[in-house]
């Protein structure tokens, strides 16, 4: 279809197109399926009426022309000529539609409605059947569901229905609890405990995630203090301080004032350096200014764990370019029952050891997996084998009453999710510090 194929038009670097002065990008009546974003130069938009050319407008850098091609893919109703040498980036209708396919359903619905209205207003509707409903009924229903969930989630957040559960992280060498990862849950009045996958996308779409992330930091820091108090109340040997790890989203980390909030929270709660750890995936780091965020965390004494390592592009350059304290190996690395140690698991753990980066192996569900990752050099482990995520009060109970219960043969405190916290988590007297 139409495009910058005319005389004086040639490809420039990458996707850009370079055009010379006087080049005609497209003529009135040409079929076209693309618009152009002007990066450099100026074009003139004109129409021919009664044998005379009328200039409608000029467009410069940052402006778009030919955009109706994106709406209808039909014939152009004006001619566009370069009045200086120009550089442009084409946007095809096909690409736009592919992008819209992945877009938020509410955004899609609104765009489709506006496009229909535009076509109607400027007389682009050819025949009564051309103005089809904006979106198929099932897509409209999806948009409505999204909106309802976002609304309900906002109310749930205000009503304090969101809560953090905590999953122990253990030292594989010492067999002892070293910290906890905070994992969000929605205690829904009718549906019960809703997992994060069911509502975090809606929180991201509505922007609520930024408030959730700052709330989670404050909530987890306060909980850690209560855990330490419970541990002290439980008596026993003095241990190295625990840490709490909080997951932060891309919008959360990129939000203005996030690090200030972290600083204020850590100070207000009075946590020692390293007691708070932020868990960031590579995608999240890329959404922020990684250098600034990581330097800010270091200055505050807040640790950074690179989460889900091995699932994304796993750019190894992150590991030595940025000050990361820990790497969390995604559970897909841990071999299934009966399988040997895959070369990639060995390789990654050796690399992390060489870089001096401690690894937390996630998704440990069986004792053999714990032994395997420990033998390959993982320092820490996390997974259902050790404990499932549990409410804060269950952690407190573990830390006060749970201590020594295994020695007396009594069962750990009630209220633990099954499988219960195994003896491996119960502090062993005289065990080496993690
Ligand atoms: P993640 O950070 O990778 O968290 C680990 C997930 O693995 C958790 O799922 C945990 O319950 C699950 N898990 C732990 N051990 C095992 C195991 O042995 N086997 C299996 N099959 N799964 C295990 P969960 O709680 O559903 O969280 C899912 C994701 O939601 C998290 O993945 C994290 O990306 C996100 N998330 C959770 N809480 C928060 C939060 O407070 N804020 C933000 N921004 N994201 C959160
Ligand atoms: Ca995590
Ligand atoms: Ca993870």
PDB file of C-alpha atoms in Angstrom, residues 111-308:
ATOM      1  CA  UNK A 111      -9.992   4.113  21.498  1.00  0.00           C
ATOM      2  CA  UNK A 112     -12.373   2.055  19.379  1.00  0.00           C
ATOM      3  CA  UNK A 113     -15.307   4.280  20.411  1.00  0.00           C
ATOM      4  CA  UNK A 114     -13.401   7.472  19.688  1.00  0.00           C
ATOM      5  CA  UNK A 115     -12.218   6.170  16.324  1.00  0.00           C
ATOM      6  CA  UNK A 116     -15.778   5.284  15.338  1.00  0.00           C
ATOM      7  CA  UNK A 117     -16.950   8.744  16.355  1.00  0.00           C
ATOM      8  CA  UNK A 118     -14.144  10.352  14.348  1.00  0.00           C
ATOM      9  CA  UNK A 119     -14.997   8.325  11.244  1.00  0.00           C
ATOM     10  CA  UNK A 120     -18.625   9.300  11.568  1.00  0.00           C
ATOM     11  CA  UNK A 121     -17.876  12.987  12.136  1.00  0.00           C
ATOM     12  CA  UNK A 122     -15.574  13.427   9.187  1.00  0.00           C
ATOM     13  CA  UNK A 123     -17.747  11.406   6.861  1.00  0.00           C
ATOM     14  CA  UNK A 124     -15.531   8.363   6.555  1.00  0.00           C
ATOM     15  CA  UNK A 125     -18.411   6.001   7.135  1.00  0.00           C
ATOM     16  CA  UNK A 126     -19.060   4.261   3.834  1.00  0.00           C
ATOM     17  CA  UNK A 127     -22.407   2.550   4.056  1.00  0.00           C
ATOM     18  CA  UNK A 128     -24.450   1.916   7.187  1.00  0.00           C
ATOM     19  CA  UNK A 129     -22.717  -1.412   7.899  1.00  0.00           C
ATOM     20  CA  UNK A 130     -19.266   0.198   8.066  1.00  0.00           C
ATOM     21  CA  UNK A 131     -19.820   1.583  11.536  1.00  0.00           C
ATOM     22  CA  UNK A 132     -19.552  -1.739  13.354  1.00  0.00           C
ATOM     23  CA  UNK A 133     -19.762  -1.876  17.144  1.00  0.00           C
ATOM     24  CA  UNK A 134     -16.550  -0.563  18.681  1.00  0.00           C
ATOM     25  CA  UNK A 135     -15.501  -3.955  20.005  1.00  0.00           C
ATOM     26  CA  UNK A 136     -17.011  -7.458  20.092  1.00  0.00           C
ATOM     27  CA  UNK A 137     -19.302  -8.064  23.066  1.00  0.00           C
ATOM     28  CA  UNK A 138     -16.832 -10.323  24.856  1.00  0.00           C
ATOM     29  CA  UNK A 139     -14.154  -7.633  24.692  1.00  0.00           C
ATOM     30  CA  UNK A 140     -16.575  -5.076  26.102  1.00  0.00           C
ATOM     31  CA  UNK A 141     -17.297  -7.517  28.919  1.00  0.00           C
ATOM     32  CA  UNK A 142     -13.558  -7.876  29.536  1.00  0.00           C
ATOM     33  CA  UNK A 143     -13.187  -4.088  29.744  1.00  0.00           C
ATOM     34  CA  UNK A 144     -16.099  -3.918  32.176  1.00  0.00           C
ATOM     35  CA  UNK A 145     -14.572  -6.698  34.318  1.00  0.00           C
ATOM     36  CA  UNK A 146     -11.246  -4.832  34.391  1.00  0.00           C
ATOM     37  CA  UNK A 147     -12.902  -1.603  35.473  1.00  0.00           C
ATOM     38  CA  UNK A 148     -14.929  -3.374  38.153  1.00  0.00           C
ATOM     39  CA  UNK A 149     -11.844  -5.142  39.531  1.00  0.00           C
ATOM     40  CA  UNK A 150      -9.811  -1.914  39.619  1.00  0.00           C
ATOM     41  CA  UNK A 151     -12.642  -0.176  41.450  1.00  0.00           C
ATOM     42  CA  UNK A 152     -13.142  -3.034  43.899  1.00  0.00           C
ATOM     43  CA  UNK A 153      -9.397  -3.238  44.532  1.00  0.00           C
ATOM     44  CA  UNK A 154      -9.211   0.478  45.322  1.00  0.00           C
ATOM     45  CA  UNK A 155     -11.973   0.007  47.880  1.00  0.00           C
ATOM     46  CA  UNK A 156     -10.278  -3.107  49.273  1.00  0.00           C
ATOM     47  CA  UNK A 157      -7.026  -1.207  49.743  1.00  0.00           C
ATOM     48  CA  UNK A 158      -8.839   1.581  51.593  1.00  0.00           C
ATOM     49  CA  UNK A 159     -10.694  -1.014  53.707  1.00  0.00           C
ATOM     50  CA  UNK A 160      -7.362  -2.702  54.609  1.00  0.00           C
ATOM     51  CA  UNK A 161      -8.288  -5.991  52.973  1.00  0.00           C
ATOM     52  CA  UNK A 162      -4.795  -6.323  51.510  1.00  0.00           C
ATOM     53  CA  UNK A 163      -2.306  -8.035  53.774  1.00  0.00           C
ATOM     54  CA  UNK A 164       1.251  -9.287  53.647  1.00  0.00           C
ATOM     55  CA  UNK A 165       2.169 -12.890  54.294  1.00  0.00           C
ATOM     56  CA  UNK A 166       5.753 -13.867  54.951  1.00  0.00           C
ATOM     57  CA  UNK A 167       7.735 -16.768  53.570  1.00  0.00           C
ATOM     58  CA  UNK A 168      10.922 -17.788  55.366  1.00  0.00           C
ATOM     59  CA  UNK A 169      14.311 -17.679  53.645  1.00  0.00           C
ATOM     60  CA  UNK A 170      16.775 -20.092  55.219  1.00  0.00           C
ATOM     61  CA  UNK A 171      20.509 -20.468  55.318  1.00  0.00           C
ATOM     62  CA  UNK A 172      21.201 -23.811  53.649  1.00  0.00           C
ATOM     63  CA  UNK A 173      24.465 -24.197  55.531  1.00  0.00           C
ATOM     64  CA  UNK A 174      23.203 -23.411  59.030  1.00  0.00           C
ATOM     65  CA  UNK A 175      19.655 -24.703  58.434  1.00  0.00           C
ATOM     66  CA  UNK A 176      18.269 -21.586  60.049  1.00  0.00           C
ATOM     67  CA  UNK A 177      15.868 -18.767  59.319  1.00  0.00           C
ATOM     68  CA  UNK A 178      17.696 -15.659  58.062  1.00  0.00           C
ATOM     69  CA  UNK A 179      14.888 -13.531  56.695  1.00  0.00           C
ATOM     70  CA  UNK A 180      11.380 -13.403  55.248  1.00  0.00           C
ATOM     71  CA  UNK A 181       9.895 -12.390  51.917  1.00  0.00           C
ATOM     72  CA  UNK A 182       6.688 -10.356  52.123  1.00  0.00           C
ATOM     73  CA  UNK A 183       4.039 -11.587  49.681  1.00  0.00           C
ATOM     74  CA  UNK A 184       0.768  -9.756  49.241  1.00  0.00           C
ATOM     75  CA  UNK A 185      -2.679 -11.344  49.563  1.00  0.00           C
ATOM     76  CA  UNK A 186      -6.198  -9.959  49.290  1.00  0.00           C
ATOM     77  CA  UNK A 187      -8.463 -11.176  52.068  1.00  0.00           C
ATOM     78  CA  UNK A 188     -11.641 -10.929  50.023  1.00  0.00           C
ATOM     79  CA  UNK A 189     -14.884 -10.961  52.027  1.00  0.00           C
ATOM     80  CA  UNK A 190     -16.470 -13.570  49.715  1.00  0.00           C
ATOM     81  CA  UNK A 191     -13.631 -15.200  47.780  1.00  0.00           C
ATOM     82  CA  UNK A 192     -11.265 -15.737  50.707  1.00  0.00           C
ATOM     83  CA  UNK A 193      -7.519 -15.308  50.245  1.00  0.00           C
ATOM     84  CA  UNK A 194      -6.832 -14.093  46.698  1.00  0.00           C
ATOM     85  CA  UNK A 195      -3.276 -14.564  45.305  1.00  0.00           C
ATOM     86  CA  UNK A 196      -1.361 -11.594  43.846  1.00  0.00           C
ATOM     87  CA  UNK A 197      -1.503 -12.834  40.239  1.00  0.00           C
ATOM     88  CA  UNK A 198      -5.282 -12.289  40.316  1.00  0.00           C
ATOM     89  CA  UNK A 199      -5.138  -8.602  41.235  1.00  0.00           C
ATOM     90  CA  UNK A 200      -1.661  -7.100  40.736  1.00  0.00           C
ATOM     91  CA  UNK A 201      -2.205  -6.566  36.973  1.00  0.00           C
ATOM     92  CA  UNK A 202      -5.349  -4.530  37.798  1.00  0.00           C
ATOM     93  CA  UNK A 203      -3.372  -2.599  40.420  1.00  0.00           C
ATOM     94  CA  UNK A 204      -0.759  -1.787  37.772  1.00  0.00           C
ATOM     95  CA  UNK A 205      -3.384  -0.775  35.212  1.00  0.00           C
ATOM     96  CA  UNK A 206      -5.086   1.598  37.639  1.00  0.00           C
ATOM     97  CA  UNK A 207      -1.871   3.020  39.112  1.00  0.00           C
ATOM     98  CA  UNK A 208      -2.832   1.788  42.609  1.00  0.00           C
ATOM     99  CA  UNK A 209       0.329  -0.327  42.593  1.00  0.00           C
ATOM    100  CA  UNK A 210       2.433   2.710  43.545  1.00  0.00           C
ATOM    101  CA  UNK A 211       0.477   3.130  46.764  1.00  0.00           C
ATOM    102  CA  UNK A 212       0.534  -0.620  47.386  1.00  0.00           C
ATOM    103  CA  UNK A 213       4.323  -0.690  47.042  1.00  0.00           C
ATOM    104  CA  UNK A 214       4.918   2.156  49.501  1.00  0.00           C
ATOM    105  CA  UNK A 215       2.394   0.639  51.910  1.00  0.00           C
ATOM    106  CA  UNK A 216       4.128  -2.774  51.637  1.00  0.00           C
ATOM    107  CA  UNK A 217       7.503  -1.263  52.552  1.00  0.00           C
ATOM    108  CA  UNK A 218       6.055   0.394  55.673  1.00  0.00           C
ATOM    109  CA  UNK A 219       3.993  -2.657  56.636  1.00  0.00           C
ATOM    110  CA  UNK A 220       6.885  -5.118  56.209  1.00  0.00           C
ATOM    111  CA  UNK A 221       9.318  -2.922  58.157  1.00  0.00           C
ATOM    112  CA  UNK A 222       6.858  -2.664  61.059  1.00  0.00           C
ATOM    113  CA  UNK A 223       6.285  -6.430  60.900  1.00  0.00           C
ATOM    114  CA  UNK A 224      10.032  -7.115  60.988  1.00  0.00           C
ATOM    115  CA  UNK A 225      10.322  -5.106  64.152  1.00  0.00           C
ATOM    116  CA  UNK A 226       7.515  -7.177  65.707  1.00  0.00           C
ATOM    117  CA  UNK A 227       9.295 -10.384  64.556  1.00  0.00           C
ATOM    118  CA  UNK A 228      12.508  -9.302  66.263  1.00  0.00           C
ATOM    119  CA  UNK A 229      10.604  -8.466  69.433  1.00  0.00           C
ATOM    120  CA  UNK A 230       8.936 -11.876  69.317  1.00  0.00           C
ATOM    121  CA  UNK A 231      12.311 -13.528  68.864  1.00  0.00           C
ATOM    122  CA  UNK A 232      13.746 -11.618  71.818  1.00  0.00           C
ATOM    123  CA  UNK A 233      10.711 -12.567  73.911  1.00  0.00           C
ATOM    124  CA  UNK A 234      11.275 -16.202  72.982  1.00  0.00           C
ATOM    125  CA  UNK A 235      14.676 -16.064  74.679  1.00  0.00           C
ATOM    126  CA  UNK A 236      17.510 -18.268  73.497  1.00  0.00           C
ATOM    127  CA  UNK A 237      20.792 -17.337  71.952  1.00  0.00           C
ATOM    128  CA  UNK A 238      21.193 -13.896  70.382  1.00  0.00           C
ATOM    129  CA  UNK A 239      21.095 -14.232  66.624  1.00  0.00           C
ATOM    130  CA  UNK A 240      22.089 -12.123  63.644  1.00  0.00           C
ATOM    131  CA  UNK A 241      19.210  -9.750  62.741  1.00  0.00           C
ATOM    132  CA  UNK A 242      16.601 -11.025  60.304  1.00  0.00           C
ATOM    133  CA  UNK A 243      15.814  -9.228  57.071  1.00  0.00           C
ATOM    134  CA  UNK A 244      12.517  -8.639  55.352  1.00  0.00           C
ATOM    135  CA  UNK A 245      12.346  -8.579  51.544  1.00  0.00           C
ATOM    136  CA  UNK A 246       9.673  -6.539  49.773  1.00  0.00           C
ATOM    137  CA  UNK A 247       8.730  -6.915  46.097  1.00  0.00           C
ATOM    138  CA  UNK A 248       8.512  -3.624  44.239  1.00  0.00           C
ATOM    139  CA  UNK A 249       6.839  -3.091  40.859  1.00  0.00           C
ATOM    140  CA  UNK A 250       8.126  -1.031  37.929  1.00  0.00           C
ATOM    141  CA  UNK A 251       5.716   1.894  38.518  1.00  0.00           C
ATOM    142  CA  UNK A 252       6.496   1.711  42.242  1.00  0.00           C
ATOM    143  CA  UNK A 253      10.261   1.998  41.908  1.00  0.00           C
ATOM    144  CA  UNK A 254      10.002   4.692  39.233  1.00  0.00           C
ATOM    145  CA  UNK A 255       7.561   6.813  41.290  1.00  0.00           C
ATOM    146  CA  UNK A 256       8.914  10.160  42.445  1.00  0.00           C
ATOM    147  CA  UNK A 257       9.647  10.094  46.149  1.00  0.00           C
ATOM    148  CA  UNK A 258       9.808   6.294  46.499  1.00  0.00           C
ATOM    149  CA  UNK A 259      13.323   6.279  47.933  1.00  0.00           C
ATOM    150  CA  UNK A 260      12.448   9.192  50.235  1.00  0.00           C
ATOM    151  CA  UNK A 261       9.574   7.131  51.557  1.00  0.00           C
ATOM    152  CA  UNK A 262      11.914   4.162  52.097  1.00  0.00           C
ATOM    153  CA  UNK A 263      14.387   6.389  53.925  1.00  0.00           C
ATOM    154  CA  UNK A 264      11.674   7.836  56.187  1.00  0.00           C
ATOM    155  CA  UNK A 265      10.274   4.370  56.946  1.00  0.00           C
ATOM    156  CA  UNK A 266      13.625   2.765  57.769  1.00  0.00           C
ATOM    157  CA  UNK A 267      14.421   5.686  60.086  1.00  0.00           C
ATOM    158  CA  UNK A 268      11.020   5.769  61.748  1.00  0.00           C
ATOM    159  CA  UNK A 269      11.056   2.027  62.463  1.00  0.00           C
ATOM    160  CA  UNK A 270      14.721   2.131  63.469  1.00  0.00           C
ATOM    161  CA  UNK A 271      15.879  -0.810  61.383  1.00  0.00           C
ATOM    162  CA  UNK A 272      19.571  -1.713  61.180  1.00  0.00           C
ATOM    163  CA  UNK A 273      21.378  -1.558  57.810  1.00  0.00           C
ATOM    164  CA  UNK A 274      20.508  -4.537  55.622  1.00  0.00           C
ATOM    165  CA  UNK A 275      17.277  -5.324  57.484  1.00  0.00           C
ATOM    166  CA  UNK A 276      15.176  -4.165  54.552  1.00  0.00           C
ATOM    167  CA  UNK A 277      15.770  -5.697  51.146  1.00  0.00           C
ATOM    168  CA  UNK A 278      13.989  -4.715  47.954  1.00  0.00           C
ATOM    169  CA  UNK A 279      13.299  -7.467  45.427  1.00  0.00           C
ATOM    170  CA  UNK A 280      13.476  -6.141  41.884  1.00  0.00           C
ATOM    171  CA  UNK A 281      13.281  -8.101  38.657  1.00  0.00           C
ATOM    172  CA  UNK A 282      15.400  -7.086  35.687  1.00  0.00           C
ATOM    173  CA  UNK A 283      12.310  -5.650  33.979  1.00  0.00           C
ATOM    174  CA  UNK A 284      11.567  -3.536  37.032  1.00  0.00           C
ATOM    175  CA  UNK A 285      15.157  -2.313  37.200  1.00  0.00           C
ATOM    176  CA  UNK A 286      15.062  -1.372  33.531  1.00  0.00           C
ATOM    177  CA  UNK A 287      11.883   0.659  34.072  1.00  0.00           C
ATOM    178  CA  UNK A 288      13.693   2.786  36.625  1.00  0.00           C
ATOM    179  CA  UNK A 289      16.997   4.559  36.419  1.00  0.00           C
ATOM    180  CA  UNK A 290      18.967   1.557  37.760  1.00  0.00           C
ATOM    181  CA  UNK A 291      22.119   3.476  38.644  1.00  0.00           C
ATOM    182  CA  UNK A 292      20.212   6.072  40.685  1.00  0.00           C
ATOM    183  CA  UNK A 293      17.915   3.570  42.414  1.00  0.00           C
ATOM    184  CA  UNK A 294      20.705   1.177  43.352  1.00  0.00           C
ATOM    185  CA  UNK A 295      23.038   3.920  44.543  1.00  0.00           C
ATOM    186  CA  UNK A 296      20.129   5.336  46.591  1.00  0.00           C
ATOM    187  CA  UNK A 297      19.479   1.941  48.209  1.00  0.00           C
ATOM    188  CA  UNK A 298      23.141   1.508  49.014  1.00  0.00           C
ATOM    189  CA  UNK A 299      23.267   4.919  50.644  1.00  0.00           C
ATOM    190  CA  UNK A 300      20.228   4.013  52.776  1.00  0.00           C
ATOM    191  CA  UNK A 301      21.664   0.632  53.777  1.00  0.00           C
ATOM    192  CA  UNK A 302      18.795  -1.113  51.954  1.00  0.00           C
ATOM    193  CA  UNK A 303      19.733  -4.375  50.234  1.00  0.00           C
ATOM    194  CA  UNK A 304      18.739  -5.216  46.659  1.00  0.00           C
ATOM    195  CA  UNK A 305      17.914  -8.717  45.446  1.00  0.00           C
ATOM    196  CA  UNK A 306      17.679  -9.371  41.723  1.00  0.00           C
ATOM    197  CA  UNK A 307      14.445 -11.400  41.576  1.00  0.00           C
ATOM    198  CA  UNK A 308      13.389 -14.155  39.166  1.00  0.00           C
TER     199      UNK A 308
END
